[in-house]
Coordinates of C-alpha atoms in Angstrom, one line a residue:
Chain A
M158 CA 0.0 -0.1 0.0
T159 CA 1.2 3.5 -0.9
I160 CA 1.6 6.2 1.7
K161 CA -1.1 8.1 0.0
D162 CA -3.7 5.1 0.0
H163 CA -2.6 4.6 3.8
I164 CA -3.4 8.2 4.6
K165 CA -6.7 7.9 2.6
K166 CA -7.7 5.1 4.6
V167 CA -7.0 6.6 7.8
Q168 CA -8.9 9.8 6.8
R169 CA -11.9 7.7 5.9
G170 CA -11.7 5.7 9.2
E171 CA -11.0 2.4 7.3
I172 CA -7.8 1.9 9.3
D173 CA -7.8 1.6 13.3
I174 CA -4.8 4.0 13.7
V175 CA -4.0 3.0 17.3
D176 CA -3.9 -0.4 16.6
A177 CA -1.8 0.1 13.6
T178 CA 0.5 2.4 15.8
K179 CA 0.8 -0.4 18.3
K180 CA 1.9 -2.8 15.4
A181 CA 4.4 -0.2 14.1
L182 CA 5.9 0.3 17.5
S183 CA 6.3 -3.4 18.1
E184 CA 7.8 -3.8 14.6
L185 CA 10.1 -1.0 15.1
K186 CA 11.6 -2.5 18.6
K187 CA 12.5 -5.6 16.9
T188 CA 14.0 -4.1 14.1
D189 CA 16.0 -1.6 16.1
N190 CA 17.2 -4.6 18.5
E191 CA 18.9 -6.2 15.4
F192 CA 19.9 -3.2 13.5
N193 CA 20.3 -0.2 16.2
Y194 CA 18.5 2.3 14.2
M195 CA 16.8 4.3 16.9
N196 CA 18.4 6.5 19.7
I197 CA 15.0 6.4 21.4
I198 CA 11.5 5.1 20.7
S199 CA 8.9 7.4 21.8
E200 CA 6.1 5.0 22.5
E201 CA 3.9 7.1 24.6
L202 CA 4.0 10.1 22.5
A203 CA 3.1 8.1 19.2
L204 CA 0.1 6.2 21.1
S205 CA -1.4 9.8 22.3
Q206 CA -0.8 11.1 18.8
A207 CA -2.5 8.0 17.4
K208 CA -5.5 8.6 19.6
A209 CA -5.9 12.4 18.8
V210 CA -5.7 11.2 14.8
K211 CA -8.5 8.7 15.4
K212 CA -10.6 11.5 16.6
N213 CA -9.6 14.1 13.9
T214 CA -8.6 12.4 10.9
K215 CA -8.5 15.3 8.5
G216 CA -4.6 15.9 8.2
K217 CA -2.7 15.9 5.2
L218 CA -0.4 13.2 7.0
A219 CA -3.1 11.5 8.9
G220 CA -1.7 8.4 10.4
L221 CA 1.8 8.4 8.7
F222 CA 4.5 7.2 10.6
I223 CA 7.3 9.5 10.9
T224 CA 10.9 9.3 12.6
A225 CA 13.2 12.1 13.3
K226 CA 16.9 12.2 13.2
D227 CA 18.1 12.7 16.6
A228 CA 19.3 16.1 15.9
I229 CA 15.8 17.3 15.2
L230 CA 13.9 18.0 18.3
V231 CA 10.8 16.5 19.4
A232 CA 9.1 18.2 22.6
G233 CA 9.4 15.9 25.6
V234 CA 11.6 13.2 23.7
E235 CA 15.1 13.1 24.7
S236 CA 17.0 14.5 21.8
R237 CA 21.0 14.3 21.8
G238 CA 22.0 14.6 18.1
G239 CA 23.8 11.3 18.9
S240 CA 26.1 12.9 21.6
K241 CA 26.6 11.8 25.3
I242 CA 27.0 15.5 26.0
L243 CA 23.3 15.8 25.6
D244 CA 22.2 13.0 27.7
G245 CA 19.0 13.6 29.3
Y246 CA 18.1 16.7 27.2
T247 CA 14.3 16.7 26.7
P248 CA 13.5 19.8 24.9
P249 CA 10.5 21.7 25.9
F250 CA 9.7 22.6 22.2
S251 CA 9.5 20.7 18.8
S252 CA 11.3 21.7 15.6
T253 CA 9.2 23.4 13.2
A254 CA 9.4 20.4 10.7
I255 CA 8.1 18.0 13.4
K256 CA 5.4 20.5 14.5
R257 CA 4.1 20.8 11.0
C258 CA 4.0 17.2 10.4
V259 CA 2.1 16.6 13.8
E260 CA -0.3 19.3 12.9
Q261 CA -1.1 17.5 9.9
G262 CA -1.7 14.1 11.6
A263 CA 1.7 12.4 11.5
I264 CA 2.6 10.1 14.3
I265 CA 6.2 10.4 15.6
L266 CA 7.9 7.0 16.3
G267 CA 11.3 8.1 17.7
K268 CA 14.6 9.6 17.0
T269 CA 17.1 7.8 14.7
A270 CA 20.8 6.9 15.0
Q271 CA 23.3 9.3 13.5
D272 CA 27.0 10.1 13.7
E273 CA 27.5 12.5 16.6
F274 CA 26.4 15.9 15.6
G275 CA 26.4 14.7 11.9
F276 CA 30.1 14.3 11.8
G277 CA 30.6 11.5 9.4
A278 CA 29.8 9.7 6.1
F279 CA 29.1 6.1 7.4
C280 CA 27.4 6.6 10.7
T281 CA 30.3 5.1 12.6
N282 CA 31.3 8.1 14.3
V283 CA 28.3 7.8 16.8
G284 CA 28.6 9.4 20.3
V285 CA 30.1 7.9 23.4
G286 CA 28.0 4.8 24.5
F287 CA 25.7 4.9 21.3
K288 CA 25.4 1.9 19.3
T289 CA 26.3 1.7 15.4
P290 CA 23.6 1.1 13.1
K291 CA 23.9 -1.7 10.6
N292 CA 23.2 -1.8 6.8
P293 CA 19.7 -3.4 6.0
F294 CA 21.1 -5.8 3.4
D295 CA 24.4 -6.8 5.3
K296 CA 25.1 -6.6 9.0
N297 CA 28.9 -6.2 8.4
R298 CA 28.5 -3.0 6.6
A299 CA 27.5 0.6 7.3
T300 CA 24.4 2.3 6.8
G301 CA 26.1 5.3 5.6
G302 CA 25.9 8.6 7.3
S303 CA 25.2 10.8 8.9
S304 CA 21.5 10.1 9.0
G305 CA 22.2 6.3 9.1
G306 CA 19.3 5.1 11.4
A307 CA 17.0 7.0 9.1
G308 CA 18.3 5.4 6.1
G309 CA 18.1 1.9 7.6
I310 CA 14.5 2.2 9.0
S311 CA 13.3 3.6 5.9
Q312 CA 14.4 0.5 4.0
L313 CA 13.1 -2.1 6.6
A314 CA 9.8 -0.4 7.9
G315 CA 6.9 -2.6 7.0
F316 CA 4.6 0.3 7.9
P317 CA 4.0 3.5 5.9
H318 CA 7.0 5.6 6.9
I319 CA 8.8 8.6 6.2
A320 CA 12.2 9.6 7.9
L321 CA 13.2 13.3 8.6
G322 CA 16.9 13.3 8.1
E323 CA 19.3 16.1 7.8
S324 CA 22.1 17.1 5.5
T325 CA 25.2 19.2 6.1
G326 CA 27.6 17.8 3.5
G327 CA 25.7 14.8 2.1
S328 CA 24.1 13.1 5.0
I329 CA 20.5 12.5 3.4
V330 CA 21.7 11.3 -0.1
N331 CA 24.7 9.1 1.3
P332 CA 22.6 7.1 3.7
A333 CA 19.8 6.7 1.3
S334 CA 22.1 5.5 -1.2
F335 CA 23.8 2.8 1.1
C336 CA 20.4 1.7 2.4
G337 CA 18.6 1.9 -1.2
V338 CA 15.9 4.6 -0.5
Y339 CA 15.1 8.0 -1.9
G340 CA 16.5 10.7 0.3
L341 CA 15.7 14.3 -0.9
C342 CA 17.9 17.2 0.3
P343 CA 16.0 20.4 -0.2
T344 CA 17.2 23.8 -1.3
Y345 CA 19.1 25.6 1.6
G346 CA 16.4 27.5 3.4
R347 CA 13.3 25.7 2.1
V348 CA 12.7 24.0 5.2
S349 CA 13.1 25.5 8.7
R350 CA 16.1 24.8 10.7
Y351 CA 14.2 26.1 13.9
G352 CA 14.6 23.1 16.4
L353 CA 17.4 21.3 14.7
L354 CA 20.7 21.0 16.7
D355 CA 23.3 22.9 14.5
Y356 CA 26.3 21.5 12.7
G357 CA 26.8 24.3 10.0
N358 CA 24.4 26.9 10.1
S359 CA 24.9 27.9 6.4
L360 CA 24.8 24.1 5.5
D361 CA 22.2 22.5 7.2
K362 CA 19.1 21.2 5.7
I363 CA 16.3 19.0 7.0
G364 CA 14.7 16.4 4.3
P365 CA 12.6 13.6 4.0
M366 CA 13.7 10.0 3.2
G367 CA 11.6 6.9 2.4
K368 CA 10.9 3.9 0.0
D369 CA 7.8 5.6 -1.3
I370 CA 8.6 8.8 -3.6
G371 CA 5.0 10.0 -3.3
G372 CA 5.4 10.2 0.3
V373 CA 8.7 11.9 0.1
A374 CA 7.1 14.6 -1.9
L375 CA 4.0 14.8 0.4
V376 CA 6.2 15.5 3.5
L377 CA 8.3 17.8 1.7
E378 CA 5.2 20.0 0.8
V379 CA 4.2 19.8 4.5
I380 CA 7.5 20.9 6.1
S381 CA 8.7 23.3 3.6
G382 CA 8.0 27.4 3.8
R383 CA 8.7 30.3 5.4
D384 CA 9.1 30.2 9.3
K385 CA 9.3 33.1 11.5
K386 CA 11.2 31.4 13.9
D387 CA 14.2 30.9 11.2
S388 CA 15.1 34.0 9.3
T389 CA 16.9 32.2 6.7
T390 CA 13.9 30.3 5.5
L391 CA 13.1 31.3 2.1
L392 CA 10.0 33.5 1.2
D393 CA 9.3 31.7 -1.9
K394 CA 5.9 29.8 -2.4
V395 CA 6.1 26.3 -1.7
D396 CA 5.6 24.0 -5.0
N397 CA 2.9 21.4 -5.2
Y398 CA 5.7 18.5 -5.3
S399 CA 3.4 15.7 -6.0
S400 CA 2.1 17.4 -9.2
Y401 CA 5.6 16.8 -10.6
L402 CA 5.4 12.8 -10.0
K403 CA 3.1 13.0 -13.2
K404 CA 5.4 15.1 -15.3
D405 CA 6.9 13.5 -18.5
I406 CA 10.6 14.0 -18.6
K407 CA 10.6 14.2 -22.3
G408 CA 13.1 16.9 -23.6
M409 CA 14.5 17.5 -20.0
K410 CA 18.2 18.5 -20.4
I411 CA 20.4 16.5 -18.1
G412 CA 24.1 17.0 -17.6
I413 CA 26.3 14.2 -16.6
I414 CA 29.2 15.5 -14.4
K415 CA 32.1 13.9 -16.1
E416 CA 34.6 14.2 -13.0
T417 CA 32.3 11.9 -11.1
F418 CA 33.2 8.9 -13.3
G419 CA 36.4 7.2 -13.8
K420 CA 39.3 7.5 -11.5
G421 CA 38.5 6.6 -7.9
V422 CA 34.9 5.5 -8.6
D423 CA 34.1 1.8 -8.1
N424 CA 33.3 0.3 -11.6
A425 CA 30.1 -1.4 -10.6
V426 CA 28.6 1.8 -9.2
E427 CA 29.4 3.4 -12.8
K428 CA 27.8 0.6 -14.6
K429 CA 24.6 0.9 -12.6
V430 CA 24.3 4.5 -13.0
E431 CA 25.0 4.6 -16.6
K432 CA 22.2 2.0 -17.0
A433 CA 20.0 4.3 -15.4
I434 CA 21.2 7.1 -17.6
E435 CA 20.4 5.1 -20.7
K436 CA 16.9 4.5 -19.4
L437 CA 16.5 8.3 -19.0
K438 CA 17.7 8.7 -22.6
A439 CA 15.0 6.2 -23.7
L440 CA 12.3 8.2 -21.9
G441 CA 13.3 11.2 -24.0
A442 CA 15.6 13.2 -21.9
K443 CA 18.5 14.9 -23.7
V444 CA 21.7 14.0 -22.1
E445 CA 25.2 15.5 -22.3
K446 CA 28.3 15.3 -20.6
I447 CA 29.5 18.5 -18.6
S448 CA 32.4 19.6 -16.5
L449 CA 32.4 21.1 -12.9
P450 CA 36.2 21.2 -12.5
T451 CA 36.4 23.7 -9.6
T452 CA 33.7 22.0 -7.6
L453 CA 35.2 18.4 -7.8
K454 CA 38.8 19.7 -7.4
Y455 CA 38.1 22.3 -4.4
G456 CA 34.8 21.1 -3.0
I457 CA 36.2 18.8 -0.1
S458 CA 38.6 21.3 1.1
T459 CA 36.3 24.0 0.8
Y460 CA 33.4 22.2 2.5
Y461 CA 35.3 20.8 5.5
I462 CA 37.0 24.2 6.2
I463 CA 33.4 25.9 6.2
A464 CA 31.7 23.0 8.1
T465 CA 34.0 22.5 10.8
S466 CA 34.5 26.1 11.4
E467 CA 30.8 26.7 11.8
A468 CA 30.6 23.3 13.9
S469 CA 33.2 24.6 16.2
T470 CA 31.3 27.6 17.0
N471 CA 28.0 25.8 17.5
L472 CA 29.5 23.2 19.7
A473 CA 30.9 25.8 22.1
K474 CA 27.4 25.7 23.8
Y475 CA 28.0 22.3 25.0
C476 CA 29.8 22.8 28.2
G477 CA 27.9 21.0 30.9
M478 CA 25.7 23.7 32.1
K479 CA 21.9 24.4 31.6
Y480 CA 21.2 21.3 29.7
G481 CA 22.6 17.8 28.8
K482 CA 25.5 16.0 30.8
E483 CA 26.7 17.5 33.9
E484 CA 30.2 16.5 35.8
M485 CA 31.3 17.5 39.3
L486 CA 31.7 21.3 39.5
K487 CA 35.5 21.5 40.0
G488 CA 38.1 24.1 39.1
N489 CA 37.5 27.5 37.3
F490 CA 35.3 27.8 34.3
N491 CA 37.8 26.7 31.7
E492 CA 38.8 23.9 33.5
Y493 CA 35.2 22.6 34.0
F494 CA 34.1 23.2 30.5
S495 CA 37.1 21.6 29.1
D496 CA 36.8 18.7 31.3
V497 CA 33.0 18.2 30.6
R498 CA 33.8 18.2 26.9
A499 CA 36.9 15.9 27.0
K500 CA 34.7 13.3 28.9
N501 CA 31.6 13.5 26.8
L502 CA 32.4 14.2 23.2
G503 CA 33.5 11.5 20.7
E504 CA 36.8 11.5 18.8
E505 CA 35.6 12.9 15.6
A506 CA 33.6 15.8 17.3
K507 CA 36.9 16.7 19.0
R508 CA 38.8 16.5 15.7
R509 CA 36.2 18.8 13.8
I510 CA 36.1 21.3 16.8
M511 CA 39.9 21.5 16.7
L512 CA 39.9 21.7 12.9
G513 CA 37.4 24.6 12.8
T514 CA 39.0 26.3 15.7
F515 CA 42.3 26.2 14.0
A516 CA 40.6 27.7 10.6
R517 CA 39.2 30.6 12.2
M518 CA 42.1 31.3 14.5
S519 CA 44.0 34.8 14.2
G520 CA 46.8 34.0 11.8
Y521 CA 45.4 31.3 9.9
R522 CA 41.9 32.8 9.2
D523 CA 42.5 34.4 6.0
A524 CA 44.3 31.4 4.5
Y525 CA 41.7 28.8 5.5
Y526 CA 38.2 30.3 6.5
I527 CA 37.9 33.5 4.5
K528 CA 39.6 31.6 1.5
A529 CA 37.2 28.8 1.7
L530 CA 34.0 31.0 1.8
K531 CA 35.5 32.7 -1.5
A532 CA 36.0 29.5 -3.1
R533 CA 32.5 28.5 -2.2
T534 CA 31.4 31.5 -4.3
K535 CA 33.4 30.1 -7.4
I536 CA 31.7 26.6 -6.7
I537 CA 28.1 28.3 -6.6
D538 CA 29.0 30.1 -9.8
E539 CA 30.0 27.1 -11.5
Y540 CA 26.6 25.4 -10.9
K541 CA 24.6 28.4 -11.6
S542 CA 26.2 28.6 -15.1
K543 CA 25.1 25.0 -15.8
F544 CA 21.6 25.5 -14.8
K545 CA 21.3 28.1 -17.5
T546 CA 21.3 25.1 -20.0
Y547 CA 20.5 22.2 -18.0
D548 CA 17.4 21.1 -15.9
A549 CA 19.5 18.6 -13.8
L550 CA 22.9 17.1 -13.1
I551 CA 23.8 13.5 -12.6
S552 CA 26.5 11.7 -10.7
P553 CA 26.8 8.7 -8.5
T554 CA 25.9 9.4 -5.2
T555 CA 28.9 7.8 -3.6
P556 CA 31.9 6.8 -5.2
M557 CA 32.1 3.4 -3.4
L558 CA 29.9 0.3 -2.8
V559 CA 28.8 0.0 0.7
P560 CA 32.0 -0.6 2.8
T561 CA 32.4 -2.9 5.6
F562 CA 32.9 -1.9 9.2
D563 CA 36.1 -3.6 8.9
K564 CA 37.4 -1.4 5.9
I565 CA 35.9 1.7 7.4
S566 CA 38.1 1.2 10.5
K567 CA 41.1 1.3 8.4
L568 CA 40.4 4.8 6.8
T569 CA 42.3 7.8 8.1
P570 CA 40.2 10.9 8.9
L571 CA 41.1 12.3 5.4
Q572 CA 40.1 9.2 3.7
N573 CA 36.6 9.5 5.5
Y574 CA 36.2 13.1 4.3
M575 CA 37.1 12.2 0.8
A576 CA 34.0 9.9 0.8
D577 CA 32.0 13.0 0.6
I578 CA 33.4 14.0 -2.9
M579 CA 30.0 13.6 -4.8
T580 CA 27.9 15.3 -2.3
V581 CA 29.8 18.4 -0.9
G582 CA 29.0 20.4 -4.1
P583 CA 25.2 20.7 -4.0
N584 CA 25.6 21.1 -0.1
L585 CA 27.9 24.0 -0.5
A586 CA 25.9 25.6 -3.1
G587 CA 22.6 24.9 -1.3
L588 CA 21.0 23.0 -4.2
P589 CA 18.3 20.3 -4.0
H590 CA 19.6 16.9 -4.6
I591 CA 18.1 13.4 -4.3
N592 CA 19.2 9.9 -4.1
I593 CA 17.6 7.3 -6.4
P594 CA 18.3 3.6 -5.8
V595 CA 19.7 2.1 -9.3
G596 CA 20.2 -1.5 -8.4
F597 CA 22.3 -3.9 -6.4
E598 CA 25.8 -5.0 -6.6
K599 CA 26.9 -7.9 -4.5
G600 CA 23.5 -7.6 -2.4
T601 CA 23.8 -3.9 -1.5
P602 CA 22.4 -0.9 -3.0
V603 CA 23.9 1.4 -5.3
G604 CA 22.5 5.1 -5.9
M605 CA 22.5 7.9 -8.4
M606 CA 22.3 11.5 -7.3
I607 CA 20.4 14.2 -9.3
T608 CA 20.8 17.9 -8.6
A609 CA 18.6 20.8 -9.8
D610 CA 18.7 24.4 -9.4
H611 CA 17.7 26.3 -6.4
L612 CA 14.1 25.7 -5.7
K613 CA 13.6 23.2 -8.6
E614 CA 12.9 20.3 -6.3
G615 CA 10.1 19.3 -8.6
K616 CA 12.4 18.4 -11.3
L617 CA 14.2 15.8 -9.1
F618 CA 10.6 14.2 -8.3
S619 CA 9.9 14.0 -12.3
V620 CA 13.3 12.0 -12.7
A621 CA 12.9 9.7 -9.5
K622 CA 9.3 8.9 -10.5
A623 CA 10.1 8.3 -14.4
L624 CA 12.7 5.8 -13.3
E625 CA 10.5 4.0 -11.0
K626 CA 8.2 3.0 -13.8
Chain B
M1391 CA 52.1 24.0 7.1
K1392 CA 53.9 23.2 10.3
V1393 CA 52.1 21.2 12.8
D1394 CA 53.5 20.3 16.3
K1395 CA 52.5 19.4 19.7
E1396 CA 52.6 23.1 20.7
L1397 CA 50.0 24.3 17.9
I1398 CA 47.7 21.4 18.8
L1399 CA 47.8 22.3 22.6
H1400 CA 47.2 25.9 21.7
V1401 CA 44.1 25.2 19.4
A1402 CA 42.7 22.7 22.0
E1403 CA 43.0 25.6 24.8
V1404 CA 41.1 27.9 22.5
A1405 CA 38.5 25.0 21.9
R1406 CA 38.1 24.4 25.4
L1407 CA 39.3 20.7 25.1
K1408 CA 41.3 18.9 27.5
L1409 CA 43.3 16.3 25.3
T1410 CA 45.3 13.1 26.5
E1411 CA 48.8 12.9 25.4
T1412 CA 47.7 10.1 23.1
E1413 CA 45.2 12.5 21.4
V1414 CA 47.6 15.3 21.0
K1415 CA 50.1 12.8 19.2
K1416 CA 47.3 11.6 17.0
F1417 CA 46.2 15.2 16.0
V1418 CA 49.5 16.3 15.2
S1419 CA 49.8 13.6 12.4
E1420 CA 46.5 13.6 11.2
F1421 CA 46.4 17.6 11.1
K1422 CA 49.4 17.4 9.0
E1423 CA 47.7 15.2 6.4
I1424 CA 44.4 16.9 6.4
L1425 CA 46.1 20.5 6.2
D1426 CA 48.2 19.3 3.4
A1427 CA 45.3 18.2 1.4
F1428 CA 43.3 21.7 2.3
S1429 CA 46.4 23.6 1.0
I1430 CA 45.1 22.8 -2.5
L1431 CA 43.2 26.0 -2.0
D1432 CA 46.4 27.9 -2.2
E1433 CA 46.2 27.6 -6.0
I1434 CA 42.7 29.0 -6.4
N1435 CA 42.5 32.6 -7.5
V1436 CA 39.9 34.4 -5.4
E1437 CA 41.4 38.1 -5.5
K1438 CA 38.2 39.6 -7.0
T1439 CA 35.9 37.0 -5.7
K1440 CA 33.2 37.8 -2.8
M1441 CA 32.6 35.6 0.2
S1442 CA 29.5 33.4 0.5
I1443 CA 28.5 33.3 4.0
Q1444 CA 25.2 31.7 2.7
P1445 CA 24.5 29.7 -0.5
V1446 CA 21.4 31.7 -1.5
D1447 CA 20.3 35.3 -0.8
V1448 CA 18.8 35.7 2.7
K1449 CA 17.0 38.8 3.7
N1450 CA 17.3 40.4 7.1
V1451 CA 13.9 40.1 8.9
L1452 CA 13.0 42.4 11.6
R1453 CA 10.1 42.1 14.0
E1454 CA 8.4 44.7 16.1
D1455 CA 10.2 45.5 19.4
K1456 CA 7.5 44.1 21.4
A1457 CA 7.8 41.7 24.5
E1458 CA 6.3 38.2 23.7
E1459 CA 5.7 35.3 25.9
C1460 CA 9.0 33.2 26.7
F1461 CA 10.0 30.3 29.0
S1462 CA 9.0 30.8 32.5
Q1463 CA 12.0 30.6 35.0
E1464 CA 11.0 26.9 36.0
K1465 CA 10.9 25.8 32.4
A1466 CA 14.4 27.4 31.5
L1467 CA 15.9 25.7 34.7
A1468 CA 14.3 22.3 34.1
Q1469 CA 17.0 20.8 32.0
A1470 CA 19.8 21.6 34.6
K1471 CA 19.9 18.4 36.6
T1472 CA 21.8 19.6 39.7
H1473 CA 23.7 22.4 38.9
K1474 CA 21.1 25.0 40.0
K1475 CA 20.1 27.0 43.4
D1476 CA 17.6 29.6 44.1
G1477 CA 16.2 30.0 40.6
Y1478 CA 19.8 30.6 39.0
F1479 CA 22.0 28.4 37.0
K1480 CA 25.0 27.0 39.1
G1481 CA 28.4 27.2 37.4
P1482 CA 32.0 26.7 38.2
K1483 CA 33.8 29.5 40.1
A1484 CA 34.6 32.6 37.9
V1485 CA 37.6 33.7 40.0

């Protein structure tokens, strides 16, 4: 049953949503025991929301089950962004994205596992004391990151479900690719960031993930739009994304990013993506090769300098006071804060705080942070010039097949960062992009990424739907 | 870029992170590798390029300077487990 059909049935009272919620919760617990997708399951909240939906079935998302990445706040539910330093933090307010879903009758099942504060490409950099989620197709392999739990549960949920993920440098499409589901990262500012634990303010985007492309479109419609509480949200009218699912892609101009094929890219990944491109051609799309030399050459460095700089200031607030984890009050301010942070932040969080602090420090700031902000302009301009001609750009979502935990453990931090080569570009430029599953290799999924111009999410849905047929 | 123990300790102090000896050693070698890779940006000419603080144009939105309802003191303090006293947050010694 599609998500649309499920919602219709709930609206007509043909499904007992309280019963359905109990079943979904029990399935979720079972899956979580095996795969570690959830940081917390919000059973009580889900049941009370289900009862409310039973009484009022009018919402656009009536009875749709939603999970939130741990960094997306849900009032009254422990929200830690995957970090021990936020142990026990139960926010008194919800993020705007969650609030809008609940107002439309969605039922929130819990918070999904992630790399600590979003710091990872594999979801293996979980916080101190957290469990690592496992790939739904092979437990020795990763889910991708950082919205790893969201990707995994999106694949395995037997109930109608959409996950809210969050991307800073690729954290929606990457786990969507490794878990074989759709994942859409919208234009920067399309969805409010109010109530999202910040990683990089100029980069963070909340977006939907799921197996049902119609459901992804529907949820994006609900969470998008201006929010008074986030001054970076865009004023532009929200599109009717569902209507794009019916649109033909005949005559659509698509650019294949040539630097994202060849050296450094797994041959099997290339073959699957090329096969999907052939299908697009057969459906009438005009496909040409294009080049994004600046983006592919300088993207990783530019991204990591900006992202860690922003992260290092954002994480300064986690100091063992006011909320989250506390330690014994000992020593002066600096001693206490340094001690709390040393004990409760994970290795990658420390590394990124250090890198970002360095990049902004006097003496280095011009050469790193300021330079990266200027390089970012060049990358944005490069994309914008392509969108004068093309409707969409294509690359593989990741350069590799889903790696094993053993392989990941042998990577240096720099090699970890290089895994984001395909995805940092659209994230730096704030461009909407989607992962579309394009097949399996050795039993694990392969994904293709489509990027569109600012606010052209609709085109991504047209391409995704065309390939589904 | 020269990376040594001194630089790492200085950054850690600014970042308010107490690092162990092992962490310092690790960061020295990792930072060398990472900053070497980042130095690729040295070749890009951005002399006449402006910075992009945001990826899209964001307009400043102002609101009327009017008091709005906010958290009660009780709610604001509710997340501090033990470090609070007499309606205030309790922190480490300032002097």
